[in-house]
Amino acid sequence: MSYAKVLCVGLVGVAGHVVEVEADLAPGLPALFISGLPDTALHEARDRVRAAVVNSGQRWPNRRITLNLLPATMPKFGSAFDLAIAVALLGGSGELPLLALDRVVVLGELGLDGTVRPVRGVLPMVAAAARAGLERVIVPADNAAEAAVVPGIRVRAVDTLHRLVEFVRDGTPLIEPPAPVPSDGPDGPDLADVAGQALGRRALEVAAAGGHHLALFGPPGAGKTMLAERLPSILPELDDEAALEVTALHSIAGLLPAGGQLLRRPPFQAPHHTATVASLVGGGSGLARPGAVSLAHRGVLFLDEAPEFGRGSLEALRQPLEHGRVLLARSRGGTEYPARTQLVLAANPCPCAKPAGDIYCECSPLARRRYLGRLSGPLLDRIDVQVTLPPLRAAELMEATMAEEPSAAVATRVAAARRAGAERWAGTGCRVNAEVPGPRLRRPPWRLPERDTRELRGRLDSGSLSARGFDRIIRMAWTVADLDGRDRPHSDDVREAIQLRTGDAA
Ligand SMILES: [Zn+2]
């Protein structure tokens, strides 16, 4: 026997595809060739695999070896193919009968000493194997908990190539995955901790209910960051499909917490303003790492001190926010990751970040305008809710001895409002009000009667409001109505929406 085949899984974006690793051994000068669109990490596999095989006490076949990864048209990234390559090679050389690996997916990177190392993206790989109807998978021991999250497939783990060889040869049992950890870890921060800030709390609730992007302006200490961090706590939990997708992205980034569990809470990402473009949108060699905008998929992306982000960074985020996905250019075709995230940005009113009216602030009006102007074009245009938070006064802090409403209570209203919106837009492809195109809201049956939009039209005519701003306010008015349990917005809802857009108390 000089031919053998072992199953593995390759990732294209978050989607896994079953890959056949074929090994063919022919007489001739000893050599090893790999074909089937491998990347450099995979080319280096030949050195890792050779050392691992020899150091595991196996004989290296001194023949002309050809490895082929099928389907050949699919680009392959990373080192998860090592283990499958090693056993295919030993199978092909006649050293190892591979009956025990029939229809079994084998994943893992090899160390030179024959240890099996964890790989990124195990969860979407195992999910792909299950979807392809395969029933058994062997993964690195350090990835076992994560792999065991996927339903409908039997997971076993290995820590060394030697252990896998013993299993294949003699049926020596493999490592069982640990029992899954039931919860999502400790609860995140709660709105009950936020003193005062009625306007900020309402803005957060409206943003959550309608899926609107949110901008919080105000002096340091006004509670912008505290509010932003609590947005996930009032958003609905992720459903099965979303949870699997979000967990897969974190798996590919190598950021899943140990223990193995589906991420059920909407993720929160807060990249620093010095973060590189690659860490914001994704990149890196081999299997591309998702950036913050994808790790915040179905959750919240928070840009604190947003004007401090470089123009290039803000520009790079524009496309993903608009399309809900990121396309990363690779040498052999692009990699696409989802990036449907809710943006929250916070900004101080001026570059020196002293409290408003502070006698030490010497920023000129021009400097202030310029500072916030950095946000205009690329991002601010797509943000519905924009409020300026007042500095927190002592009175508010004192009143805070009274209990503030906790996140759970707000989350109940948000969930009800989201249900109302989802029912209204069912069949249109929109799930939340923020996704509804302006023209649809301006046409019957959704057009609001003139008496409710009089003030808004006045602002449009006088030029103090753009057409786009008009649509955004109407959209928020629907969310306000949904939150208050009305089936259509009336003039009070429009007035509150104006306030949430312009900061004016109309
Ligand atoms: Zn200043």
Coordinates of C-alpha atoms and ligand atoms in Angstrom, one line a residue:
M1 CA 0.0 0.0 0.0
S2 CA 1.5 3.3 -1.0
Y3 CA -1.5 5.6 -0.9
A4 CA -3.6 6.8 2.1
K5 CA -6.2 9.5 2.8
V6 CA -7.1 11.3 6.0
L7 CA -9.9 13.9 6.5
C8 CA -9.2 17.4 7.9
V9 CA -11.1 20.8 7.7
G10 CA -9.9 24.1 6.2
L11 CA -11.5 27.5 6.9
V12 CA -12.5 30.1 4.4
G13 CA -13.6 33.0 6.5
V14 CA -15.8 31.6 9.3
A15 CA -17.0 28.7 7.0
G16 CA -15.2 25.3 7.3
H17 CA -14.8 22.9 4.5
V18 CA -13.8 19.2 4.8
V19 CA -10.4 18.7 3.1
E20 CA -9.0 15.3 2.0
V21 CA -5.3 15.0 2.7
E22 CA -3.9 12.4 0.3
A23 CA -0.4 10.9 0.6
D24 CA 1.2 9.0 -2.3
L25 CA 4.6 7.3 -1.8
A26 CA 6.5 6.3 -4.9
P27 CA 10.0 4.8 -5.4
G28 CA 12.6 7.5 -6.3
L29 CA 14.8 10.0 -4.7
P30 CA 13.5 10.9 -1.2
A31 CA 11.5 14.2 -1.5
L32 CA 8.3 15.7 -0.2
F33 CA 5.9 17.8 -2.4
I34 CA 2.7 19.5 -1.2
S35 CA 0.1 20.5 -3.7
G36 CA -3.4 22.0 -3.4
L37 CA -3.1 25.8 -2.8
P38 CA -1.1 25.6 0.5
D39 CA 0.1 28.8 2.2
T40 CA 3.6 29.3 3.7
A41 CA 2.6 27.8 7.1
L42 CA 1.5 24.7 5.3
H43 CA 4.8 24.6 3.3
E44 CA 6.6 24.7 6.7
A45 CA 4.5 21.6 7.7
R46 CA 6.9 19.3 5.9
D47 CA 9.7 20.2 8.4
R48 CA 7.5 20.0 11.4
V49 CA 5.9 16.7 10.3
R50 CA 9.3 15.1 9.5
A51 CA 10.8 16.0 12.9
A52 CA 7.6 15.0 14.7
V53 CA 7.4 11.6 13.0
V54 CA 11.0 10.8 13.7
N55 CA 10.9 12.1 17.3
S56 CA 7.8 10.0 17.9
G57 CA 9.8 6.9 17.2
Q58 CA 8.3 6.3 13.7
R59 CA 10.3 5.5 10.6
W60 CA 10.4 8.3 8.0
P61 CA 9.7 6.8 4.6
N62 CA 12.7 7.5 2.4
R63 CA 10.7 7.7 -0.8
R64 CA 9.3 10.3 -3.1
I65 CA 6.2 11.6 -1.2
T66 CA 3.4 13.6 -2.8
L67 CA 0.8 15.2 -0.5
N68 CA -2.3 16.6 -2.1
L69 CA -5.0 18.6 -0.3
L70 CA -8.4 18.4 -1.9
P71 CA -10.4 20.3 -3.1
A72 CA -7.4 21.8 -4.8
T73 CA -9.2 25.1 -5.7
M74 CA -9.8 26.0 -2.0
P75 CA -6.9 28.1 -0.5
K76 CA -5.6 26.5 2.7
F77 CA -4.2 28.5 5.6
G78 CA -2.5 27.6 8.9
S79 CA -1.1 24.6 10.6
A80 CA -4.2 22.6 11.5
F81 CA -3.3 20.1 8.7
D82 CA -0.1 18.9 10.3
L83 CA -1.5 15.9 12.2
A84 CA -3.6 14.7 9.3
I85 CA -0.6 14.9 7.0
A86 CA 1.6 12.9 9.5
V87 CA -0.9 10.0 9.7
A88 CA -1.7 10.0 6.0
L89 CA 2.1 9.7 5.4
L90 CA 2.5 6.9 7.8
G91 CA -0.5 5.2 6.4
G92 CA 0.8 5.5 2.8
S93 CA 4.1 4.1 3.8
G94 CA 2.4 0.9 5.1
E95 CA 3.6 1.6 8.6
L96 CA 0.1 2.3 9.9
P97 CA -3.2 0.7 8.8
L98 CA -5.7 3.6 8.9
L99 CA -8.9 1.7 9.3
A100 CA -9.5 3.3 12.7
L101 CA -9.5 6.8 11.0
D102 CA -12.1 6.0 8.4
R103 CA -14.5 9.0 8.2
V104 CA -12.7 10.6 11.2
V105 CA -11.6 14.3 11.0
V106 CA -8.1 14.9 12.4
L107 CA -7.0 18.4 13.4
G108 CA -3.9 19.7 15.0
E109 CA -0.5 21.4 14.7
L110 CA 2.7 19.3 15.4
G111 CA 5.6 20.5 17.5
L112 CA 9.1 19.2 16.4
D113 CA 9.1 16.8 19.4
G114 CA 5.8 15.2 18.3
T115 CA 3.5 17.1 20.7
V116 CA 0.1 18.1 19.3
R117 CA -0.4 21.9 19.7
P118 CA -3.8 23.7 19.8
V119 CA -4.9 25.6 16.7
R120 CA -7.2 28.6 16.1
G121 CA -10.7 28.1 14.7
V122 CA -11.3 24.6 16.0
L123 CA -15.0 25.4 16.8
P124 CA -16.0 26.3 13.2
M125 CA -13.9 23.4 11.9
V126 CA -15.7 20.9 14.1
A127 CA -19.1 22.5 13.2
A128 CA -18.2 22.0 9.5
A129 CA -17.4 18.4 10.0
A130 CA -20.7 17.8 11.8
R131 CA -22.6 19.6 9.1
A132 CA -20.9 17.4 6.5
G133 CA -22.4 14.4 8.3
L134 CA -19.2 13.2 9.9
E135 CA -19.6 11.7 13.3
R136 CA -16.1 11.7 14.9
V137 CA -13.3 14.2 15.2
I138 CA -9.9 14.1 16.9
V139 CA -8.6 17.5 18.1
P140 CA -5.6 18.8 20.1
A141 CA -6.1 18.3 23.9
D142 CA -6.1 22.0 24.5
N143 CA -8.9 22.5 22.1
A144 CA -11.1 19.6 23.4
A145 CA -13.5 21.7 25.5
E146 CA -14.1 24.1 22.7
A147 CA -14.7 21.3 20.2
A148 CA -17.1 19.6 22.5
V149 CA -19.5 22.6 22.4
V150 CA -20.6 21.5 18.9
P151 CA -23.6 19.2 19.1
G152 CA -23.9 16.0 17.1
I153 CA -20.3 14.9 16.8
R154 CA -18.1 12.7 19.0
V155 CA -14.9 14.5 20.1
R156 CA -11.7 12.8 21.3
A157 CA -8.4 14.5 21.9
V158 CA -4.7 13.8 21.6
D159 CA -1.6 15.5 23.2
T160 CA 1.0 13.7 21.1
L161 CA 1.4 12.1 17.7
H162 CA 2.6 9.0 19.5
R163 CA -0.8 8.7 21.3
L164 CA -2.7 8.9 18.0
V165 CA -0.4 6.3 16.4
E166 CA -1.1 3.9 19.4
F167 CA -4.8 4.5 19.0
V168 CA -4.7 3.7 15.3
R169 CA -2.5 0.7 15.8
D170 CA -3.8 -0.9 19.0
G171 CA -7.0 1.0 19.9
T172 CA -5.4 2.6 23.0
P173 CA -8.1 5.0 24.2
L174 CA -7.8 8.7 23.4
I175 CA -8.4 11.6 25.8
E176 CA -12.0 12.5 26.6
P177 CA -13.0 16.2 26.5
P178 CA -13.7 17.8 29.9
A179 CA -17.3 18.3 30.9
P180 CA -18.7 21.6 29.5
V181 CA -18.8 24.7 31.8
P182 CA -22.5 25.7 32.0
S183 CA -22.4 29.5 32.3
D184 CA -21.0 32.4 30.3
G185 CA -18.8 33.5 33.3
P186 CA -19.5 36.3 35.7
D187 CA -22.1 38.9 34.8
G188 CA -20.9 42.1 33.1
P189 CA -21.3 45.6 34.6
D190 CA -24.9 46.6 35.4
L191 CA -26.8 49.9 34.9
A192 CA -27.7 49.9 38.5
D193 CA -24.2 51.2 39.1
V194 CA -24.7 54.4 37.0
A195 CA -25.8 57.4 39.1
G196 CA -28.1 59.9 37.5
Q197 CA -27.6 60.6 33.8
A198 CA -31.2 60.3 32.8
L199 CA -30.5 61.5 29.2
G200 CA -27.6 59.0 28.8
R201 CA -29.6 56.1 30.1
R202 CA -32.5 56.9 27.8
A203 CA -30.1 57.3 24.8
L204 CA -28.6 53.9 25.6
E205 CA -32.1 52.3 25.9
V206 CA -33.3 53.8 22.6
A207 CA -30.0 52.7 20.9
A208 CA -30.5 49.1 22.2
A209 CA -34.1 48.9 21.3
G210 CA -33.7 50.1 17.7
G211 CA -30.1 48.8 17.0
H212 CA -29.0 52.4 16.5
H213 CA -25.4 53.5 16.5
L214 CA -24.7 55.9 19.4
A215 CA -22.4 58.8 20.0
L216 CA -21.9 60.2 23.6
F217 CA -20.3 63.6 23.9
G218 CA -19.5 65.3 27.2
P219 CA -16.7 66.2 29.6
P220 CA -14.6 63.6 31.4
G221 CA -16.4 62.1 34.3
A222 CA -19.9 62.4 32.8
G223 CA -20.2 58.6 32.6
K224 CA -19.7 58.0 28.9
T225 CA -17.6 54.9 29.3
M226 CA -19.7 53.5 32.2
L227 CA -22.8 53.8 30.0
A228 CA -21.2 52.3 26.9
E229 CA -19.8 49.3 28.8
R230 CA -23.4 48.5 29.9
L231 CA -25.0 48.4 26.5
P232 CA -24.5 44.6 26.2
S233 CA -26.3 44.1 29.5
I234 CA -29.6 45.4 28.0
L235 CA -29.3 43.8 24.6
P236 CA -31.1 40.4 24.0
E237 CA -29.0 37.3 24.4
L238 CA -27.7 35.7 21.2
D239 CA -29.8 33.0 19.6
D240 CA -28.3 29.6 18.7
E241 CA -27.2 30.7 15.2
A242 CA -25.7 34.0 16.4
A243 CA -24.0 32.4 19.4
L244 CA -22.3 29.8 17.1
E245 CA -21.2 32.5 14.7
V246 CA -19.8 34.8 17.4
T247 CA -18.1 31.9 19.2
A248 CA -16.5 30.8 15.9
L249 CA -15.0 34.3 15.3
H250 CA -13.5 34.3 18.8
S251 CA -12.2 30.8 18.2
I252 CA -10.5 31.9 15.0
A253 CA -8.9 34.8 16.9
G254 CA -7.7 32.3 19.6
L255 CA -9.6 34.3 22.2
L256 CA -12.1 31.8 23.6
P257 CA -12.0 31.5 27.3
A258 CA -10.9 28.1 28.6
G259 CA -13.6 25.6 29.6
G260 CA -15.5 25.6 26.3
Q261 CA -18.9 27.3 26.0
L262 CA -21.0 29.1 23.4
L263 CA -20.8 32.9 23.9
R264 CA -24.4 33.9 24.6
R265 CA -23.9 37.5 25.7
P266 CA -23.4 40.1 22.9
P267 CA -19.7 40.7 22.8
F268 CA -18.1 44.1 23.8
Q269 CA -14.9 45.3 22.1
A270 CA -13.2 48.5 23.1
P271 CA -10.0 48.9 21.1
H272 CA -7.6 51.6 22.2
H273 CA -7.1 54.7 20.0
T274 CA -3.5 53.6 19.3
A275 CA -4.7 50.2 17.9
T276 CA -3.4 49.3 14.5
V277 CA -5.7 49.1 11.5
A278 CA -5.1 45.3 11.4
S279 CA -6.2 44.9 15.0
L280 CA -9.3 46.9 14.2
V281 CA -10.4 45.2 11.0
G282 CA -8.4 42.0 10.9
G283 CA -5.3 40.6 9.2
G284 CA -2.1 38.8 9.8
S285 CA -0.4 36.0 8.1
G286 CA -1.7 32.4 7.8
L287 CA -5.3 32.1 9.0
A288 CA -6.3 35.8 9.2
R289 CA -7.2 37.0 12.6
P290 CA -10.6 38.8 12.9
G291 CA -10.2 42.4 14.1
A292 CA -12.2 44.2 16.8
V293 CA -15.0 45.0 14.4
S294 CA -15.6 41.3 13.8
L295 CA -15.0 40.3 17.4
A296 CA -17.8 42.8 18.1
H297 CA -20.1 41.0 15.6
R298 CA -23.6 40.9 17.0
G299 CA -22.4 43.0 19.9
V300 CA -20.9 46.4 20.6
L301 CA -17.8 48.2 19.2
F302 CA -16.9 51.0 21.6
L303 CA -14.5 53.7 20.4
D304 CA -13.6 55.8 23.5
E305 CA -12.0 59.1 22.8
A306 CA -12.9 58.6 19.2
P307 CA -11.3 61.8 17.8
E308 CA -7.9 60.4 19.0
F309 CA -8.2 57.5 16.5
G310 CA -6.1 58.1 13.4
R311 CA -7.9 59.1 10.2
G312 CA -6.7 55.8 8.6
S313 CA -8.3 53.8 11.4
L314 CA -11.7 55.6 11.2
E315 CA -11.6 55.3 7.4
A316 CA -10.9 51.6 7.7
L317 CA -13.9 51.0 9.9
R318 CA -16.3 52.8 7.5
Q319 CA -16.7 50.0 5.0
P320 CA -17.3 47.2 7.6
L321 CA -19.8 49.3 9.4
E322 CA -21.7 50.0 6.2
H323 CA -21.7 46.4 4.8
G324 CA -21.7 44.4 8.0
R325 CA -18.7 42.4 6.9
V326 CA -14.9 42.8 6.4
L327 CA -13.1 41.7 3.3
L328 CA -9.4 41.1 4.0
A329 CA -7.1 41.1 1.0
R330 CA -4.9 38.0 0.9
S331 CA -2.3 36.9 -1.5
R332 CA -4.5 34.1 -2.8
G333 CA -8.1 35.5 -2.7
G334 CA -9.8 37.4 0.1
T335 CA -11.0 36.3 3.5
E336 CA -14.3 37.6 4.6
Y337 CA -15.5 37.9 8.2
P338 CA -18.9 39.1 9.4
A339 CA -18.9 42.5 11.2
R340 CA -22.5 43.4 12.1
T341 CA -21.9 45.5 15.1
Q342 CA -23.4 48.3 17.0
L343 CA -21.1 51.3 17.2
V344 CA -20.8 53.4 20.3
L345 CA -18.4 56.3 20.3
A346 CA -17.5 58.7 23.0
A347 CA -15.7 62.0 22.7
N348 CA -14.7 64.9 25.0
P349 CA -15.7 68.3 23.8
C350 CA -12.1 69.5 23.3
P351 CA -8.6 68.1 22.9
C352 CA -7.5 69.0 26.5
A353 CA -10.3 67.0 28.0
K354 CA -10.8 69.4 31.0
P355 CA -14.4 69.7 32.3
A356 CA -16.6 72.1 30.3
G357 CA -16.1 75.7 31.4
D358 CA -13.0 74.7 33.4
I359 CA -10.8 77.8 33.9
Y360 CA -7.8 75.8 32.8
C361 CA -9.2 74.9 29.4
E362 CA -7.6 77.2 26.8
C363 CA -8.9 75.4 23.7
S364 CA -10.2 77.9 21.2
P365 CA -13.6 77.4 19.6
L366 CA -11.8 76.6 16.4
A367 CA -9.7 73.9 18.1
R368 CA -12.9 72.4 19.6
R369 CA -14.6 72.4 16.2
R370 CA -11.6 70.8 14.6
Y371 CA -11.4 68.2 17.3
L372 CA -14.9 66.9 16.8
G373 CA -14.6 67.5 13.1
R374 CA -12.3 64.5 12.8
L375 CA -15.3 62.4 13.3
S376 CA -17.6 64.0 10.9
G377 CA -17.3 62.5 7.3
P378 CA -16.5 58.9 8.0
L379 CA -18.4 57.9 11.1
L380 CA -20.7 60.5 12.6
D381 CA -22.8 60.4 9.4
R382 CA -24.1 56.9 10.2
I383 CA -24.8 57.5 13.9
D384 CA -28.5 58.0 14.7
V385 CA -28.4 58.8 18.4
Q386 CA -26.1 61.7 19.3
V387 CA -26.3 63.2 22.8
T388 CA -24.2 65.5 24.9
L389 CA -24.1 64.5 28.5
P390 CA -24.0 67.2 31.1
P391 CA -21.3 67.0 33.8
L392 CA -22.6 65.0 36.8
R393 CA -23.7 67.3 39.6
A394 CA -23.4 66.5 43.3
A395 CA -27.1 66.5 43.6
E396 CA -27.4 63.6 41.1
L397 CA -24.7 61.7 43.0
M398 CA -26.5 62.2 46.3
E399 CA -29.9 61.1 44.9
A400 CA -28.1 58.0 43.7
T401 CA -28.3 56.6 47.2
M402 CA -31.8 55.7 45.9
A403 CA -31.6 52.5 43.8
E404 CA -31.1 53.1 40.1
E405 CA -33.0 50.8 37.7
P406 CA -30.9 47.6 37.0
S407 CA -30.1 46.4 33.5
A408 CA -32.5 43.5 33.7
A409 CA -35.5 45.8 33.9
V410 CA -34.3 47.9 31.0
A411 CA -33.6 44.7 29.0
T412 CA -37.2 43.6 29.3
R413 CA -38.4 46.9 27.7
V414 CA -35.7 46.6 25.0
A415 CA -36.7 43.0 24.2
A416 CA -40.4 44.0 23.9
A417 CA -39.5 46.9 21.6
R418 CA -37.3 44.8 19.5
R419 CA -40.1 42.2 19.1
A420 CA -42.5 45.0 17.9
G421 CA -40.0 46.2 15.4
A422 CA -39.1 42.7 14.1
E423 CA -42.9 42.0 13.6
R424 CA -43.4 45.2 11.7
W425 CA -40.5 44.7 9.4
A426 CA -40.9 40.9 9.0
G427 CA -40.2 39.9 5.4
T428 CA -38.3 43.1 4.5
G429 CA -34.9 41.8 5.6
C430 CA -34.7 44.3 8.4
R431 CA -34.6 43.1 12.0
V432 CA -34.4 46.5 13.8
N433 CA -35.5 50.0 13.1
A434 CA -31.9 51.2 12.4
E435 CA -31.8 48.9 9.3
V436 CA -34.9 50.3 7.6
P437 CA -34.1 52.5 4.6
G438 CA -35.3 56.1 4.8
P439 CA -37.4 56.0 1.7
R440 CA -39.5 53.2 3.1
L441 CA -40.4 55.3 6.2
R442 CA -41.3 58.3 4.0
R443 CA -43.8 56.3 1.9
P444 CA -47.3 54.9 2.9
P445 CA -48.2 53.0 4.9
W446 CA -45.4 54.1 7.2
R447 CA -45.4 57.8 6.4
L448 CA -46.3 59.9 9.5
P449 CA -49.1 62.4 9.2
E450 CA -48.1 66.0 8.7
R451 CA -49.2 67.2 12.1
D452 CA -46.5 65.0 13.7
T453 CA -43.7 66.0 11.5
R454 CA -44.3 69.8 11.2
E455 CA -41.4 70.8 13.3
L456 CA -39.1 68.4 11.5
R457 CA -40.1 69.6 8.1
G458 CA -39.5 73.2 9.3
R459 CA -35.9 72.3 10.2
L460 CA -35.4 70.6 6.8
D461 CA -36.7 73.7 5.0
S462 CA -34.6 76.1 7.0
G463 CA -31.5 74.0 6.3
S464 CA -30.8 73.2 9.9
L465 CA -31.4 69.5 9.2
S466 CA -30.2 67.3 6.3
A467 CA -32.4 64.9 4.4
R468 CA -30.4 62.1 6.0
G469 CA -30.8 63.6 9.4
F470 CA -34.6 63.7 8.8
D471 CA -34.7 60.0 8.1
R472 CA -32.7 59.2 11.1
I473 CA -35.0 61.1 13.4
I474 CA -38.1 59.4 11.9
R475 CA -36.3 56.0 12.5
M476 CA -35.7 56.9 16.1
A477 CA -39.2 58.1 16.6
W478 CA -40.4 54.6 15.7
T479 CA -38.0 53.1 18.3
V480 CA -39.3 55.5 20.9
A481 CA -42.9 54.5 20.1
D482 CA -41.9 50.8 20.2
L483 CA -40.4 51.3 23.7
D484 CA -43.5 53.0 25.0
G485 CA -45.8 50.4 23.5
R486 CA -47.5 52.6 20.8
D487 CA -48.0 51.1 17.4
R488 CA -47.2 54.4 15.6
P489 CA -45.1 57.4 16.6
H490 CA -46.9 60.6 17.3
S491 CA -45.5 64.2 17.7
D492 CA -44.1 63.6 21.2
D493 CA -42.0 60.6 20.0
V494 CA -40.7 62.7 17.1
R495 CA -39.8 65.5 19.5
E496 CA -37.9 63.1 21.7
A497 CA -36.1 61.7 18.6
I498 CA -35.1 65.3 17.7
Q499 CA -33.6 65.7 21.2
L500 CA -31.7 62.4 20.8
R501 CA -30.3 63.5 17.5
T502 CA -29.5 67.2 18.1
G503 CA -29.3 67.5 21.8
D504 CA -31.8 70.3 21.6
A505 CA -34.6 70.2 24.1
A506 CA -37.0 71.2 21.2
Ligands
ZN1 ZN -9.9 72.3 26.3

